[in-house]
PDB file of C-alpha atoms in Angstrom:
ATOM      1  CA  MET A   1      17.553  -5.757  11.213  1.00 92.00           C
ATOM      2  CA  LYS A   2      16.155  -8.525   9.103  1.00 95.00           C
ATOM      3  CA  MET A   3      12.929  -7.810   7.235  1.00 96.00           C
ATOM      4  CA  ALA A   4      10.433 -10.219   5.607  1.00 96.00           C
ATOM      5  CA  LEU A   5       7.929  -9.814   3.623  1.00 96.00           C
ATOM      6  CA  LYS A   6       4.802 -12.633   3.735  1.00 96.00           C
ATOM      7  CA  GLY A   7       2.045 -11.344   1.241  1.00 94.00           C
ATOM      8  CA  THR A   8       0.885  -8.018   3.001  1.00 94.00           C
ATOM      9  CA  THR A   9       2.497  -7.915   6.827  1.00 97.00           C
ATOM     10  CA  LEU A  10       5.985  -7.494   7.159  1.00 97.00           C
ATOM     11  CA  PHE A  11       8.246  -8.675   9.509  1.00 97.00           C
ATOM     12  CA  ILE A  12      11.461  -7.438  10.893  1.00 97.00           C
ATOM     13  CA  ARG A  13      14.067  -9.060  13.444  1.00 96.00           C
ATOM     14  CA  GLU A  14      17.011  -8.040  15.034  1.00 94.00           C
ATOM     15  CA  ALA A  15      16.709  -4.421  15.207  1.00 93.00           C
ATOM     16  CA  ASP A  16      19.113  -2.504  17.143  1.00 93.00           C
ATOM     17  CA  GLU A  17      17.284  -0.340  20.420  1.00 94.00           C
ATOM     18  CA  THR A  18      16.857   2.894  18.793  1.00 94.00           C
ATOM     19  CA  GLN A  19      15.212   1.757  15.422  1.00 94.00           C
ATOM     20  CA  PHE A  20      13.181  -0.852  18.170  1.00 95.00           C
ATOM     21  CA  THR A  21      12.079   2.748  19.926  1.00 95.00           C
ATOM     22  CA  VAL A  22      10.970   4.549  16.631  1.00 95.00           C
ATOM     23  CA  ILE A  23       9.455   1.436  14.880  1.00 96.00           C
ATOM     24  CA  LYS A  24       7.198   0.969  18.419  1.00 95.00           C
ATOM     25  CA  SER A  25       6.468   5.104  18.478  1.00 95.00           C
ATOM     26  CA  TRP A  26       4.557   4.313  15.424  1.00 95.00           C
ATOM     27  CA  ASN A  27       2.254   2.518  16.144  1.00 96.00           C
ATOM     28  CA  LYS A  28       2.094   0.441  13.290  1.00 96.00           C
ATOM     29  CA  MET A  29       3.394  -2.902  14.365  1.00 96.00           C
ATOM     30  CA  LYS A  30       3.114  -5.284  17.285  1.00 96.00           C
ATOM     31  CA  TRP A  31       6.447  -6.669  19.323  1.00 95.00           C
ATOM     32  CA  ASN A  32       5.486 -10.363  19.852  1.00 95.00           C
ATOM     33  CA  ARG A  33       8.007 -11.895  22.238  1.00 94.00           C
ATOM     34  CA  SER A  34       8.402 -15.125  22.408  1.00 96.00           C
ATOM     35  CA  LYS A  35       9.043 -14.607  18.129  1.00 95.00           C
ATOM     36  CA  GLN A  36      11.352 -11.743  19.117  1.00 95.00           C
ATOM     37  CA  GLU A  37      10.366  -9.857  16.599  1.00 96.00           C
ATOM     38  CA  LEU A  38       7.513  -7.285  15.180  1.00 97.00           C
ATOM     39  CA  THR A  39       5.118  -7.145  12.804  1.00 97.00           C
ATOM     40  CA  GLY A  40       3.034  -5.754  11.131  1.00 97.00           C
ATOM     41  CA  ILE A  41       0.914  -4.769   7.756  1.00 97.00           C
ATOM     42  CA  ALA A  42       2.809  -3.484   5.211  1.00 96.00           C
ATOM     43  CA  ASP A  43       1.209  -0.886   4.055  1.00 96.00           C
ATOM     44  CA  MET A  44       2.108   2.588   1.748  1.00 96.00           C
ATOM     45  CA  GLU A  45       2.430   4.868   4.772  1.00 96.00           C
ATOM     46  CA  LEU A  46       4.914   1.885   7.486  1.00 97.00           C
ATOM     47  CA  LEU A  47       7.353   1.713   4.315  1.00 97.00           C
ATOM     48  CA  ASP A  48       7.784   5.136   3.656  1.00 97.00           C
ATOM     49  CA  LYS A  49       8.304   6.214   7.360  1.00 96.00           C
ATOM     50  CA  LEU A  50      10.788   2.553   7.020  1.00 96.00           C
ATOM     51  CA  ASN A  51      12.870   3.486   4.126  1.00 96.00           C
ATOM     52  CA  SER A  52      13.590   7.271   5.447  1.00 95.00           C
ATOM     53  CA  ILE A  53      15.326   5.410   8.223  1.00 93.00           C
ATOM     54  CA  VAL A  54      16.505   2.347   6.799  1.00 94.00           C
ATOM     55  CA  ARG A  55      17.321   1.017   2.614  1.00 95.00           C
ATOM     56  CA  LEU A  56      14.550  -1.128   2.021  1.00 95.00           C
ATOM     57  CA  PRO A  57      15.346  -4.983   0.690  1.00 95.00           C
ATOM     58  CA  PRO A  58      14.230  -4.912  -3.049  1.00 95.00           C
ATOM     59  CA  GLN A  59      11.199  -7.231  -2.441  1.00 95.00           C
ATOM     60  CA  ILE A  60      10.225  -4.563   0.111  1.00 96.00           C
ATOM     61  CA  GLU A  61      11.069  -1.205  -2.142  1.00 96.00           C
ATOM     62  CA  ALA A  62       8.967  -2.984  -4.697  1.00 96.00           C
ATOM     63  CA  ARG A  63       5.783  -3.220  -2.921  1.00 96.00           C
ATOM     64  CA  ARG A  64       6.191   0.189  -2.111  1.00 97.00           C
ATOM     65  CA  LYS A  65       6.863   1.473  -5.458  1.00 96.00           C
ATOM     66  CA  GLU A  66       3.697  -0.661  -6.809  1.00 95.00           C
ATOM     67  CA  LEU A  67       0.975   0.837  -2.856  1.00 96.00           C
ATOM     68  CA  HIS A  68       2.443   4.198  -5.002  1.00 97.00           C
ATOM     69  CA  ALA A  69       2.119   3.766  -8.553  1.00 95.00           C
ATOM     70  CA  VAL A  70      -1.769   3.082  -7.172  1.00 96.00           C
ATOM     71  CA  ALA A  71      -2.523   6.056  -4.899  1.00 96.00           C
ATOM     72  CA  ASP A  72      -1.597   8.743  -7.937  1.00 95.00           C
ATOM     73  CA  ALA A  73      -3.057   6.568 -10.272  1.00 95.00           C
ATOM     74  CA  VAL A  74      -5.736   6.845  -7.624  1.00 96.00           C
ATOM     75  CA  ASP A  75      -5.478  10.534  -7.384  1.00 95.00           C
ATOM     76  CA  LYS A  76      -5.133  11.197 -11.249  1.00 94.00           C
ATOM     77  CA  GLU A  77      -9.485   8.868 -11.370  1.00 95.00           C
ATOM     78  CA  ARG A  78     -10.453  11.758  -8.555  1.00 95.00           C
ATOM     79  CA  MET A  79     -10.080  14.748 -11.032  1.00 94.00           C
ATOM     80  CA  ASN A  80     -10.708  12.964 -14.055  1.00 92.00           C
ATOM     81  CA  LYS A  81     -12.999  15.582 -15.836  1.00 93.00           C
ATOM     82  CA  ASP A  82     -14.611  12.800 -18.311  1.00 94.00           C
ATOM     83  CA  PRO A  83     -14.678   9.451 -17.130  1.00 94.00           C
ATOM     84  CA  LYS A  84     -15.251   6.154 -18.482  1.00 94.00           C
ATOM     85  CA  PRO A  85     -15.567   2.719 -16.921  1.00 94.00           C
ATOM     86  CA  PHE A  86     -11.884   0.657 -17.412  1.00 94.00           C
ATOM     87  CA  ILE A  87     -13.601  -2.606 -17.645  1.00 93.00           C
ATOM     88  CA  GLN A  88     -17.500  -2.326 -17.993  1.00 94.00           C
ATOM     89  CA  PRO A  89     -19.734  -2.092 -15.096  1.00 94.00           C
ATOM     90  CA  PRO A  90     -22.099  -4.972 -13.531  1.00 92.00           C
ATOM     91  CA  VAL A  91     -24.966  -2.035 -14.171  1.00 93.00           C
ATOM     92  CA  LYS A  92     -27.543  -2.377 -16.333  1.00 93.00           C
ATOM     93  CA  ILE A  93     -28.455   1.730 -15.702  1.00 93.00           C
ATOM     94  CA  SER A  94     -26.104   4.684 -17.012  1.00 93.00           C
ATOM     95  CA  MET A  95     -23.938   5.681 -13.765  1.00 95.00           C
ATOM     96  CA  TYR A  96     -22.601   9.330 -13.345  1.00 96.00           C
ATOM     97  CA  ALA A  97     -19.535  10.777 -13.716  1.00 95.00           C
ATOM     98  CA  HIS A  98     -18.508  10.225  -9.480  1.00 96.00           C
ATOM     99  CA  GLN A  99     -19.594   6.676  -9.876  1.00 96.00           C
ATOM    100  CA  VAL A 100     -17.608   5.749 -12.712  1.00 96.00           C
ATOM    101  CA  ARG A 101     -15.314   7.886 -10.746  1.00 96.00           C
ATOM    102  CA  GLY A 102     -15.238   5.397  -7.555  1.00 96.00           C
ATOM    103  CA  PHE A 103     -15.733   2.760 -10.024  1.00 96.00           C
ATOM    104  CA  ASN A 104     -12.828   2.846 -11.895  1.00 96.00           C
ATOM    105  CA  MET A 105     -10.933   3.916  -8.294  1.00 96.00           C
ATOM    106  CA  CYS A 106     -12.138   0.670  -6.715  1.00 96.00           C
ATOM    107  CA  LEU A 107     -10.799  -1.619  -9.812  1.00 96.00           C
ATOM    108  CA  LEU A 108      -7.803  -0.149  -9.736  1.00 96.00           C
ATOM    109  CA  VAL A 109      -7.559  -0.752  -5.145  1.00 96.00           C
ATOM    110  CA  PHE A 110      -8.202  -3.835  -5.450  1.00 95.00           C
ATOM    111  CA  GLY A 111      -6.064  -4.922  -8.206  1.00 93.00           C
ATOM    112  CA  PHE A 112      -8.629  -5.582 -10.606  1.00 95.00           C
ATOM    113  CA  VAL A 113      -6.765  -3.242 -13.157  1.00 94.00           C
ATOM    114  CA  SER A 114      -3.171  -1.842 -12.429  1.00 93.00           C
ATOM    115  CA  PRO A 115      -2.111   1.062 -13.027  1.00 92.00           C
ATOM    116  CA  GLU A 116      -0.111   0.573 -16.109  1.00 89.00           C
ATOM    117  CA  GLU A 117      -3.050  -0.403 -18.161  1.00 86.00           C
ATOM    118  CA  VAL A 118      -4.817   3.129 -16.850  1.00 82.00           C
ATOM    119  CA  SER A 119      -1.431   5.168 -17.942  1.00 73.00           C
ATOM    120  CA  GLN A 120      -1.981   3.506 -21.120  1.00 60.00           C
TER     121      GLN A 120
END
């Protein structure tokens, strides 16, 4: 099986019949008949499932680990008892704790702040 990651889109070619059937059953990828390839968004769930059946190439494994790091940082921030904004929020009034947590989680998910910056 050959895999390629372009941006956030994952392409799979030359999967054997068993692999193709299993991947297709997840309903996370579409079959492109003209190109003879599966395409789908490389989200954490899809990459974890693929990792359970094949060894991922280094670039794709790095993407999977990056997604897990962001998810772990978001979960850690969700449980933060005394949140402080990672960057100055663009509002004039002071924010409630749940709003600060939500703001911080958005910064993590959309990539404005990396999980490594938060853990320091």
